[in-house]
mmCIF file of C-alpha atoms and ligand atoms in Angstrom:
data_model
loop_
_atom_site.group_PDB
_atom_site.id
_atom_site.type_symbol
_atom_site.label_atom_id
_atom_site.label_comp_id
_atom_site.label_asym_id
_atom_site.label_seq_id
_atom_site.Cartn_x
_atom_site.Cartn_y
_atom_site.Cartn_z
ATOM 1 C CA UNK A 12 -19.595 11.232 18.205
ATOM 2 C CA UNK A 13 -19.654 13.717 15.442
ATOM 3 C CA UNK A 14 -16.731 15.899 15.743
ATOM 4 C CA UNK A 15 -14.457 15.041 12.378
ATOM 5 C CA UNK A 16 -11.453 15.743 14.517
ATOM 6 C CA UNK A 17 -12.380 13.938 17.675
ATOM 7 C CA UNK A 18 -13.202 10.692 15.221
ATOM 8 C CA UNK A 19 -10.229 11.528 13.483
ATOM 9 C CA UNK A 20 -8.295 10.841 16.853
ATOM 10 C CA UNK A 21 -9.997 7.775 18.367
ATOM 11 C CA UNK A 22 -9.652 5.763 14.835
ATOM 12 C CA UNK A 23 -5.940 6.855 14.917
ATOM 13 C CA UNK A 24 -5.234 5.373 17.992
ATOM 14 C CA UNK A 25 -7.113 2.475 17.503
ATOM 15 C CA UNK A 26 -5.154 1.357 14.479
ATOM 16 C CA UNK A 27 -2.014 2.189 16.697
ATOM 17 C CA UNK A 28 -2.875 0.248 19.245
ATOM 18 C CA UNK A 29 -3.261 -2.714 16.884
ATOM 19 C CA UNK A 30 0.105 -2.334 15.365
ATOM 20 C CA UNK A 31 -0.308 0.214 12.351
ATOM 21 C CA UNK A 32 2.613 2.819 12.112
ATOM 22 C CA UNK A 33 1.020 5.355 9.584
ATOM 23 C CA UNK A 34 -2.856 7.023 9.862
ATOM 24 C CA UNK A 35 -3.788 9.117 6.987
ATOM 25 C CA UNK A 36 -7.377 10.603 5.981
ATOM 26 C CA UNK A 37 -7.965 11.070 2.044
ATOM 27 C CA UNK A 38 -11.001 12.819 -0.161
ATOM 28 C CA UNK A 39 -12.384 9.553 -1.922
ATOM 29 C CA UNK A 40 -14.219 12.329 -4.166
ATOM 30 C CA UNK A 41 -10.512 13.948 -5.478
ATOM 31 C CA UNK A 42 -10.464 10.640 -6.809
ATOM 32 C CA UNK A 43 -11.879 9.797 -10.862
ATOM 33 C CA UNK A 44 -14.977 6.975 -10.709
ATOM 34 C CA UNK A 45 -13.198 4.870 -13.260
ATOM 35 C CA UNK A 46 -9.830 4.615 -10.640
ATOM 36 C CA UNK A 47 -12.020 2.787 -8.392
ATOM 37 C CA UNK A 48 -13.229 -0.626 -9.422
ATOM 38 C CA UNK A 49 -17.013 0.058 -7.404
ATOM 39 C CA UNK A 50 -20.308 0.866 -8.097
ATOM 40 C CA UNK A 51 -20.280 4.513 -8.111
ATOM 41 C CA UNK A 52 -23.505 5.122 -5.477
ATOM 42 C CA UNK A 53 -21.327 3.301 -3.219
ATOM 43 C CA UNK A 54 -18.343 5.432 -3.681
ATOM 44 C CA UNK A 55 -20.884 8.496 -3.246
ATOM 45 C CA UNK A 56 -21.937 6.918 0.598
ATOM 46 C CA UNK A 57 -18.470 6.425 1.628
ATOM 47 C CA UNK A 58 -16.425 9.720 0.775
ATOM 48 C CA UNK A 59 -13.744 9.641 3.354
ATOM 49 C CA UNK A 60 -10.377 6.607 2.959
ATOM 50 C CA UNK A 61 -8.746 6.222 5.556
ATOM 51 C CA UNK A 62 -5.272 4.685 4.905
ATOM 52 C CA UNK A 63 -3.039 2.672 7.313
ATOM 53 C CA UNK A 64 0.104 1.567 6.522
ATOM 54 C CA UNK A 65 2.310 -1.196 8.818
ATOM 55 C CA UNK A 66 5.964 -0.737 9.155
ATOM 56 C CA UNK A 67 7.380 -3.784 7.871
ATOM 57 C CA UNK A 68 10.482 -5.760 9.935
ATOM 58 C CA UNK A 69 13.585 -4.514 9.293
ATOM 59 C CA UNK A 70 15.227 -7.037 10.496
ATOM 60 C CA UNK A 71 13.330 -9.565 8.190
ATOM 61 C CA UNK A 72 14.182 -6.828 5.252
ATOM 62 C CA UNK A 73 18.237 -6.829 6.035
ATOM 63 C CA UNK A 74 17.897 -10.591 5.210
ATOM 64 C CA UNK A 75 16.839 -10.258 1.495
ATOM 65 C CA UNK A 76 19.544 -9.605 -0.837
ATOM 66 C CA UNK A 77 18.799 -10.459 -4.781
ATOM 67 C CA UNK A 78 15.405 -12.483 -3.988
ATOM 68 C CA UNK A 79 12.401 -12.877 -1.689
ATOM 69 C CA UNK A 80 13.626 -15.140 1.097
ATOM 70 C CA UNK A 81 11.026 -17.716 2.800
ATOM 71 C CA UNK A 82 11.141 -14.958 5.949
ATOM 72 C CA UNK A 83 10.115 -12.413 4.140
ATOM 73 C CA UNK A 84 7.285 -14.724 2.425
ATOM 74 C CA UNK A 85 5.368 -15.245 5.296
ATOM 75 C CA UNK A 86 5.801 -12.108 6.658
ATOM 76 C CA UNK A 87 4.003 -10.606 3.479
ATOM 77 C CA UNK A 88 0.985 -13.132 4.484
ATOM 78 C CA UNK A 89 0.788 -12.265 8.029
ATOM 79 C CA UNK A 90 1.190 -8.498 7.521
ATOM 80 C CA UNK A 91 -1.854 -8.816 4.822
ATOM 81 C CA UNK A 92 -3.973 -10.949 7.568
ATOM 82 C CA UNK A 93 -3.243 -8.089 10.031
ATOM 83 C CA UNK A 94 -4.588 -5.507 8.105
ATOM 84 C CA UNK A 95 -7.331 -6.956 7.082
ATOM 85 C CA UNK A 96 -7.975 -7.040 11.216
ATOM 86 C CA UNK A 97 -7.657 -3.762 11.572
ATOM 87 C CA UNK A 98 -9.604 -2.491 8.439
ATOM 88 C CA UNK A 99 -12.431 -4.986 10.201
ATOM 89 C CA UNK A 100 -11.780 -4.119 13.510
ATOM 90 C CA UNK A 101 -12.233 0.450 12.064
ATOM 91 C CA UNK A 102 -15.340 -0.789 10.385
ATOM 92 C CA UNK A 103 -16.664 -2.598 13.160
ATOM 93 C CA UNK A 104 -15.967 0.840 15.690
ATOM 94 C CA UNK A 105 -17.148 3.311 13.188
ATOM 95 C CA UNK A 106 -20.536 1.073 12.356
ATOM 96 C CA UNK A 107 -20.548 1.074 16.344
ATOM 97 C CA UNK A 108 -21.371 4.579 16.214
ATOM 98 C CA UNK A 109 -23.996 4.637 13.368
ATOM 99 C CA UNK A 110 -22.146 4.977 10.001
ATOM 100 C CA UNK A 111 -21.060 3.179 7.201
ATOM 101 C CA UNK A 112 -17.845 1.150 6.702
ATOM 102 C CA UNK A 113 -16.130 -0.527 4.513
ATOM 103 C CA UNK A 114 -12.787 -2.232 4.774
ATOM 104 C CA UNK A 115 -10.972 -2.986 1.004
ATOM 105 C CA UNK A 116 -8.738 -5.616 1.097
ATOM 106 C CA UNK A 117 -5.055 -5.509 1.520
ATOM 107 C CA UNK A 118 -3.873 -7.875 -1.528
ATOM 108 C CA UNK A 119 -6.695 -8.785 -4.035
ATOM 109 C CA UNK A 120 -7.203 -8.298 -7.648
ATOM 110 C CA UNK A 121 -9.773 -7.657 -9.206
ATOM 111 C CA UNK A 122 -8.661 -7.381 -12.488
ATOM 112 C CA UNK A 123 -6.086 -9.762 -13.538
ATOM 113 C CA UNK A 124 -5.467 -8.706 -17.180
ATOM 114 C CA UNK A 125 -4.631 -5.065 -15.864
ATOM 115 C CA UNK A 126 -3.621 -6.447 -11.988
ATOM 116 C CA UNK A 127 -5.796 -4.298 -10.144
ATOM 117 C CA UNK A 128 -7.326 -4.053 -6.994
ATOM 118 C CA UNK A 129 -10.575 -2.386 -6.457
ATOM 119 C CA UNK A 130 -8.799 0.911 -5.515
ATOM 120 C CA UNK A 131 -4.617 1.719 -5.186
ATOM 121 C CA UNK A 132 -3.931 1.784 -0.988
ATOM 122 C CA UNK A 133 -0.703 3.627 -2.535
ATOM 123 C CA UNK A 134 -3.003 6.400 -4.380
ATOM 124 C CA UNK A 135 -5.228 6.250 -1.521
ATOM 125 C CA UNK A 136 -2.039 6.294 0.716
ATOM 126 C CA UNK A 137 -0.271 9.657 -1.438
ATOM 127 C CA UNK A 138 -3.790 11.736 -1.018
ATOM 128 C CA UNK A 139 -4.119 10.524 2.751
ATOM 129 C CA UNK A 140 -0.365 12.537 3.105
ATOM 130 C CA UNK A 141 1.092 9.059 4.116
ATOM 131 C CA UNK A 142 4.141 10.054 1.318
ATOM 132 C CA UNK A 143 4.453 10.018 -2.660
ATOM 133 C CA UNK A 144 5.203 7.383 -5.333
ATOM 134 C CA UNK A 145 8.891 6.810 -5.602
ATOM 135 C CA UNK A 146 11.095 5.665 -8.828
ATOM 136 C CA UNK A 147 10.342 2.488 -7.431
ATOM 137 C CA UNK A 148 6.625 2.826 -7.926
ATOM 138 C CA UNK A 149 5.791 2.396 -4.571
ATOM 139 C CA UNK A 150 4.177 4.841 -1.468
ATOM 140 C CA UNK A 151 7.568 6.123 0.082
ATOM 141 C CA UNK A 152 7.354 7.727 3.619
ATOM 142 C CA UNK A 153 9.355 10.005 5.025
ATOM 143 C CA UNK A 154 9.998 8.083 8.009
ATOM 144 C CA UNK A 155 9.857 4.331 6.717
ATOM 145 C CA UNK A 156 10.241 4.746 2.902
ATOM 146 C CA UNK A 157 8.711 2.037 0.875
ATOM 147 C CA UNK A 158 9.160 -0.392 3.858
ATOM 148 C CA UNK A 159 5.493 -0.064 4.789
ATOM 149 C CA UNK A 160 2.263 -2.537 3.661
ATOM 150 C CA UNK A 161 -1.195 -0.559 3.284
ATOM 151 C CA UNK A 162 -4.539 -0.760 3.865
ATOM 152 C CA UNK A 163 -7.987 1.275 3.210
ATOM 153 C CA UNK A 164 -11.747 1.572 4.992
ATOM 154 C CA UNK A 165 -14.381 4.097 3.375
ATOM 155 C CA UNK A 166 -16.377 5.464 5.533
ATOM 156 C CA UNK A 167 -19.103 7.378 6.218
ATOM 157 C CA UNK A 168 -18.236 8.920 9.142
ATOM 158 C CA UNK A 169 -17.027 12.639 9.022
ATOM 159 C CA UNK A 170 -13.188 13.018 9.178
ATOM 160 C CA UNK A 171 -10.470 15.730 8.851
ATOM 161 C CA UNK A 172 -8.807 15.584 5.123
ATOM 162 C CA UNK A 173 -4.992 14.716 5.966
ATOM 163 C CA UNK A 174 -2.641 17.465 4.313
ATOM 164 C CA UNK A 175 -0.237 15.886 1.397
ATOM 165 C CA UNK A 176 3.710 14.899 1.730
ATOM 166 C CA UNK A 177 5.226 18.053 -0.073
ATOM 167 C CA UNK A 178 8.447 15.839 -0.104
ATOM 168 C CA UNK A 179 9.522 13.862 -3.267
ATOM 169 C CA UNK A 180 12.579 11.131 -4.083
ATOM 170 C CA UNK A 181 14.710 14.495 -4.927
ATOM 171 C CA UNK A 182 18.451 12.928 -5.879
ATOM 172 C CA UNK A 183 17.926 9.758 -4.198
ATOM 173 C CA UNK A 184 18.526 6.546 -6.652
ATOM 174 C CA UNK A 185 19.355 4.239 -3.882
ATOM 175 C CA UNK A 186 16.570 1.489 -5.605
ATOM 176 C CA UNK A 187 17.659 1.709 -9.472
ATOM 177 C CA UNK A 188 20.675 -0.674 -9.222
ATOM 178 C CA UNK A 189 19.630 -3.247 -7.004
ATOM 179 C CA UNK A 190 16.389 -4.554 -9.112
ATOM 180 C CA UNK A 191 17.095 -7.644 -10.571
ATOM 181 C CA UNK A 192 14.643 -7.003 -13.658
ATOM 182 C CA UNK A 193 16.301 -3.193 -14.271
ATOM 183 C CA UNK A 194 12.309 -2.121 -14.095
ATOM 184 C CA UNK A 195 13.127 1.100 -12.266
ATOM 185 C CA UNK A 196 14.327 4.058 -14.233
ATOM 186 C CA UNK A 197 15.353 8.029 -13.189
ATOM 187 C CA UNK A 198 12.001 8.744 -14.030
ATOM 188 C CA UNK A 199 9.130 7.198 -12.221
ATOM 189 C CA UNK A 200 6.804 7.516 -15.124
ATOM 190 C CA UNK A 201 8.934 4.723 -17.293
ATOM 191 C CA UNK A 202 8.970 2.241 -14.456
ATOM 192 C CA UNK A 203 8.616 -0.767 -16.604
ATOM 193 C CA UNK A 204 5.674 -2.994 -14.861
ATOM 194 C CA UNK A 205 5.813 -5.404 -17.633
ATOM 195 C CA UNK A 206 9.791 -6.211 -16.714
ATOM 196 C CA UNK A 207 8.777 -6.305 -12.974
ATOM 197 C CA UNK A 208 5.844 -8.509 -13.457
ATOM 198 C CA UNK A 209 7.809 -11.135 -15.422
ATOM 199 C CA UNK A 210 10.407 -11.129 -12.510
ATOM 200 C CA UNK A 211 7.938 -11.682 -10.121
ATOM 201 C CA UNK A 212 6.394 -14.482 -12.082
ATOM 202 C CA UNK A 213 10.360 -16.284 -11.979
ATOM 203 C CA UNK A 214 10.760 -16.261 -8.451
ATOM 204 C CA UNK A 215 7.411 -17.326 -7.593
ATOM 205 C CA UNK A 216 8.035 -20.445 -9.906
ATOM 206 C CA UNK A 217 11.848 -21.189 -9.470
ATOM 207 C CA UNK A 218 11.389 -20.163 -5.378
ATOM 208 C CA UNK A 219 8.286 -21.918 -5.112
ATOM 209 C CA UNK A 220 6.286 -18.916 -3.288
ATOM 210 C CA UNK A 221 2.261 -19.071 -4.103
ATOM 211 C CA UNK A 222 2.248 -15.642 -4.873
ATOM 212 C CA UNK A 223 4.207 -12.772 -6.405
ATOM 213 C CA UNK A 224 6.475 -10.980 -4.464
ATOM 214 C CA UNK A 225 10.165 -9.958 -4.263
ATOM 215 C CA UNK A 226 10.688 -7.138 -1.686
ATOM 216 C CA UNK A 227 14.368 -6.229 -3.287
ATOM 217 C CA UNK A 228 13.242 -2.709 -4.138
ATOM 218 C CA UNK A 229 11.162 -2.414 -0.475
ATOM 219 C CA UNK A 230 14.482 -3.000 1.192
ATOM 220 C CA UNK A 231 16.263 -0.534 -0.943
ATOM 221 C CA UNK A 232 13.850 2.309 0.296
ATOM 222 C CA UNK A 233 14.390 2.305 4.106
ATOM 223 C CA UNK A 234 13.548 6.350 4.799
ATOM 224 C CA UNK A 235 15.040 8.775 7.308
ATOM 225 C CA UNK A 236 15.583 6.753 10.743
HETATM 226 C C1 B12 B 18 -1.747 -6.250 -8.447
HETATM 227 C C2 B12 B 18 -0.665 -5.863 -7.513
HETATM 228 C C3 B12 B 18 0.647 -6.148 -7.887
HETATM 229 C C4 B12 B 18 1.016 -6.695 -9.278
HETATM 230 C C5 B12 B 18 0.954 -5.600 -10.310
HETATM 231 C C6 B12 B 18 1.289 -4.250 -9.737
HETATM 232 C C7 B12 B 18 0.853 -3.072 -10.603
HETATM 233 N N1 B12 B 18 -0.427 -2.961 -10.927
HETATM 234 O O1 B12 B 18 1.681 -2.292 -10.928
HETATM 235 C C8 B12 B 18 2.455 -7.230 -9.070
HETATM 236 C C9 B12 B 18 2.373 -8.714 -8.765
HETATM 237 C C10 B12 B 18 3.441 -7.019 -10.200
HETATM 238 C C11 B12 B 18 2.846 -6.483 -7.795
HETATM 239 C C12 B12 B 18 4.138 -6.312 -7.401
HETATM 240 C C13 B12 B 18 4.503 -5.731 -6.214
HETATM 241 N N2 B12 B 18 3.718 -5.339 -5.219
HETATM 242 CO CO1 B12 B 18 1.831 -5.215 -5.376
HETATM 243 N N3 B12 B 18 0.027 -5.015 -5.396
HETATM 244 C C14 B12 B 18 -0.949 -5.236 -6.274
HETATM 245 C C15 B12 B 18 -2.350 -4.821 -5.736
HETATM 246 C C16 B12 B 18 -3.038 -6.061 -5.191
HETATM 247 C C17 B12 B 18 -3.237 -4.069 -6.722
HETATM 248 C C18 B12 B 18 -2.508 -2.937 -7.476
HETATM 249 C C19 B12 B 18 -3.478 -1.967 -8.107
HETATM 250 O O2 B12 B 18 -4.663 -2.093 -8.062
HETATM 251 N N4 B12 B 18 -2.969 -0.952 -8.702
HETATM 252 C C20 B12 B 18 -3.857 0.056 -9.321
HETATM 253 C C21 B12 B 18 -3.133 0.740 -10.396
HETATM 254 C C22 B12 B 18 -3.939 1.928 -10.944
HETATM 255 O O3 B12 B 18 -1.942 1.254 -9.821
HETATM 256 P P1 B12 B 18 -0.600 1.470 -10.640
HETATM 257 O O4 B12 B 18 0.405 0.447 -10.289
HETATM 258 O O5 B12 B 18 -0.165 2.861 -10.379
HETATM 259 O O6 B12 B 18 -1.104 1.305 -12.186
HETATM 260 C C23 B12 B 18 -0.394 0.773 -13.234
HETATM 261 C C24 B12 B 18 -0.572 -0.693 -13.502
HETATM 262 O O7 B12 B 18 -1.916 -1.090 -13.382
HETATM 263 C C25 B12 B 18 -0.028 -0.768 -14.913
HETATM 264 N N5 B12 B 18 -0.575 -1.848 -15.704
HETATM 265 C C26 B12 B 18 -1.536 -1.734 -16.601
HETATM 266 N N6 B12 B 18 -1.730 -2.918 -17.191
HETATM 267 C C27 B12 B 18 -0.867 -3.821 -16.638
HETATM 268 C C28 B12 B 18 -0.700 -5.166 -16.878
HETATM 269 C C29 B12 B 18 0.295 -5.873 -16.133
HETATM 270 C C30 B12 B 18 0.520 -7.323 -16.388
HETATM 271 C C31 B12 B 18 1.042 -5.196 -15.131
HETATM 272 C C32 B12 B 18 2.067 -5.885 -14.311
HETATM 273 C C33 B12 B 18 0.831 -3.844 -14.904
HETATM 274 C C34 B12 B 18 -0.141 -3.153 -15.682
HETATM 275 O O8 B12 B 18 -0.312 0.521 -15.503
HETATM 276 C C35 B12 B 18 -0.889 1.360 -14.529
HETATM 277 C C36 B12 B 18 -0.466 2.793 -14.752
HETATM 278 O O9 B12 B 18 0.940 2.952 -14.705
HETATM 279 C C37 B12 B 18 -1.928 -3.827 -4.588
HETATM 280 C C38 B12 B 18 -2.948 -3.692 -3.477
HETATM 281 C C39 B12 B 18 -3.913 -2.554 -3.789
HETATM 282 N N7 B12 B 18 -5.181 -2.829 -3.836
HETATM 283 O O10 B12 B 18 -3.482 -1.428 -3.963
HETATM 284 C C40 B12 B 18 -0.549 -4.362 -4.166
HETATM 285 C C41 B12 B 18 0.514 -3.368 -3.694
HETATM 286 C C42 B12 B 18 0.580 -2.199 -4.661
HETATM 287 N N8 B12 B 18 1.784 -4.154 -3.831
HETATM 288 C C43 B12 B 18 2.632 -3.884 -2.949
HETATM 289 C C44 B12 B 18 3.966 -4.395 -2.981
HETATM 290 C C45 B12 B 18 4.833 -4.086 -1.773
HETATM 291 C C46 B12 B 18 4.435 -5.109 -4.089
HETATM 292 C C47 B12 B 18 5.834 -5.714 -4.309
HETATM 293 C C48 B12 B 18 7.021 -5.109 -3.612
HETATM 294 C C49 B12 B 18 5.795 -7.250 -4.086
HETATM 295 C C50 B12 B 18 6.160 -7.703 -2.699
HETATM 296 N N9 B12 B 18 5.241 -7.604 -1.772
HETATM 297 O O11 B12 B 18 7.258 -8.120 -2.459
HETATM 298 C C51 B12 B 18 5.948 -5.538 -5.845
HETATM 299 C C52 B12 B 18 6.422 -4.122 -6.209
HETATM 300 C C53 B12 B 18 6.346 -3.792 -7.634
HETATM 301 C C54 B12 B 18 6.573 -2.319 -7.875
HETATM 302 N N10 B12 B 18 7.798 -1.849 -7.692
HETATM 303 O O12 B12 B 18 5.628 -1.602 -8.207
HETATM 304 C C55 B12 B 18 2.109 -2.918 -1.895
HETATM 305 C C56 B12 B 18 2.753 -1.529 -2.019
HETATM 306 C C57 B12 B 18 3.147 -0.905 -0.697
HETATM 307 C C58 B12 B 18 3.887 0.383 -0.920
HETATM 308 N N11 B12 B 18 4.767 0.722 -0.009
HETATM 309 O O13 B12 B 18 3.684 1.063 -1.874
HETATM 310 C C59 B12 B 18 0.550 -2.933 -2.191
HETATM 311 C C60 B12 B 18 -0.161 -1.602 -1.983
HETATM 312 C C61 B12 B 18 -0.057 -4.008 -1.267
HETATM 313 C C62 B12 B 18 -0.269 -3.530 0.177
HETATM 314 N N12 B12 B 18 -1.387 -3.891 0.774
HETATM 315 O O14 B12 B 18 0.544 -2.854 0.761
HETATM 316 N N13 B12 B 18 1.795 -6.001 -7.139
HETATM 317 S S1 SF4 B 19 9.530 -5.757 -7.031
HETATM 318 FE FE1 SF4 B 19 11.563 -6.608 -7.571
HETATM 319 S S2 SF4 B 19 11.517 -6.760 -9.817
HETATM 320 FE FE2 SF4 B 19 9.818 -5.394 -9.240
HETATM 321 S S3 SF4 B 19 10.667 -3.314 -9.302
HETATM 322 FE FE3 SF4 B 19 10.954 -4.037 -7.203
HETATM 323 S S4 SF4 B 19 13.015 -4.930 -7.200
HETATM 324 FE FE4 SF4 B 19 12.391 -4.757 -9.342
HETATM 325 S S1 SF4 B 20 15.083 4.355 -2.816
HETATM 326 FE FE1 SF4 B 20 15.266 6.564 -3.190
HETATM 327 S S2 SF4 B 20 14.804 6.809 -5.407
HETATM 328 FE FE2 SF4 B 20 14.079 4.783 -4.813
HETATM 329 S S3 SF4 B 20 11.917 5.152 -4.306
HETATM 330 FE FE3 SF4 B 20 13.068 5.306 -2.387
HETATM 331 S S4 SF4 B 20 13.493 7.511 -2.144
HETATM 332 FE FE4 SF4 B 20 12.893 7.161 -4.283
#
């Protein structure tokens, strides 16, 4: 199977079929070496992301009012093991038919002093056409808003280049008041990560959660349905 477009559409389903809501295709070259935390002839063998993003429960959402609630906790865990599935389950078709794959994971840093990952799903996400980065720093979709949890695979196998969102948070300040940390300004470029961080640090200590996580400004975003 070589046609881009025909791949394109058998991958797509695929990750429907196993529960992911969003399909994007993004130019891993667009991207700068030093954004992704790789060896750079392994970036050069695998130029195509693909990005997935899951549609997270509503209804588990609605619950969460000023705090992560023990709901929403496990959710986050079980929506992580998921897709990681499905990035292994993409790898394991496309290496199937005789190319390269590589599945990052859904919720690991790499670097702890700067909290990174080995690439952003969300930048991967915005150049796949999936949405843009909202005040709240996250990927908003037009459909889901930031309600959504991301993966990648790079890949080797040829694939159409998804077009980008066009659309933006316009007047929309629906997440500014509701943070508990006031980390979310007008303008997304003074989000204050430091503020958010320390939040996230509080609940996971005073709510007992293992890891960070909050969900306050997810909820806030719920997109056009
Ligand atoms: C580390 C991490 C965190 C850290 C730090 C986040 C950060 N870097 O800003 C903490 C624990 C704070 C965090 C919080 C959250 N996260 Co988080 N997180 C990640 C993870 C694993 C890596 C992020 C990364 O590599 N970013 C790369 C850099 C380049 O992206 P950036 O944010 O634009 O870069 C800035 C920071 O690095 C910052 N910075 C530099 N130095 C330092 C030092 C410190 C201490 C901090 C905090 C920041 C910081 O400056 C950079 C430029 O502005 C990703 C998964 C992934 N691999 O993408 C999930 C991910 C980004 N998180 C996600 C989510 C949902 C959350 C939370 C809502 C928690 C929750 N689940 O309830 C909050 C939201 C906070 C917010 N509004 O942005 C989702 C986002 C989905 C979406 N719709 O966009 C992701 C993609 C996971 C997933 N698989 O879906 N997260
Ligand atoms: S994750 Fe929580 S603390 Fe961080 S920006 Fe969103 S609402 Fe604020
Ligand atoms: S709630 Fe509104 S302002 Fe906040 S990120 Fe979503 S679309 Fe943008």
């Amino acid at each position: 199977m070589t046609n881009p477009q025909e791949n394109v559409e058998k991958l797509k389903a695929l990750c429907h079929q196993w529960g992911g809501s969003l399909f994007g295709v993004a130019d891993l070259r667009s991207f700068k070496k030093e954004e992704i935390l790789l060896p750079p002839p392994l970036i050069d063998r695998l130029p195509y992301a693909i990005s997935v993003g899951f549609h997270l429960s509503d209804t588990i959402l609605e619950e969460v009012e000023n705090q992560p609630t023990p709901l929403y906790f496990h959710h986050y865990q079980r929506v992580n093991i998921l897709l990681d599935t499905i990035g292994l389950i993409v790898t394991s078709t496309i290496q199937d038919l005789g190319h390269q794959a590589m599945a990052i994971a859904a919720s690991q840093i790499v670097d702890w002093k700067n909290q990174k990952g080995h690439l952003s799903h969300k930048h991967v996400a915005r150049a796949a056409g999936l949405g843009w980065i909202g005040r709240n720093n996250l990927l908003v979709n037009e459909q889901f808003g930031s309600r959504i949890r991301l993966v990648t695979i790079l890949t080797g196998i040829p694939l159409v280049i998804s077009p980008p969102s066009t659309k933006d948070c316009s007047s929309c300040l629906d997440c500014l008041s509701v943070c508990p940390a006031e980390a979310i300004k007008e303008r997304q470029e003074d989000f204050d990560h430091l503020r958010c961080y320390e939040q996230l640090r509080t609940f996971a200590k005073t709510l007992h959660f293992s890891h960070n996580i909050c969900g306050v400004c997810v909820k806030a975003c719920r997109g056009k349905r």
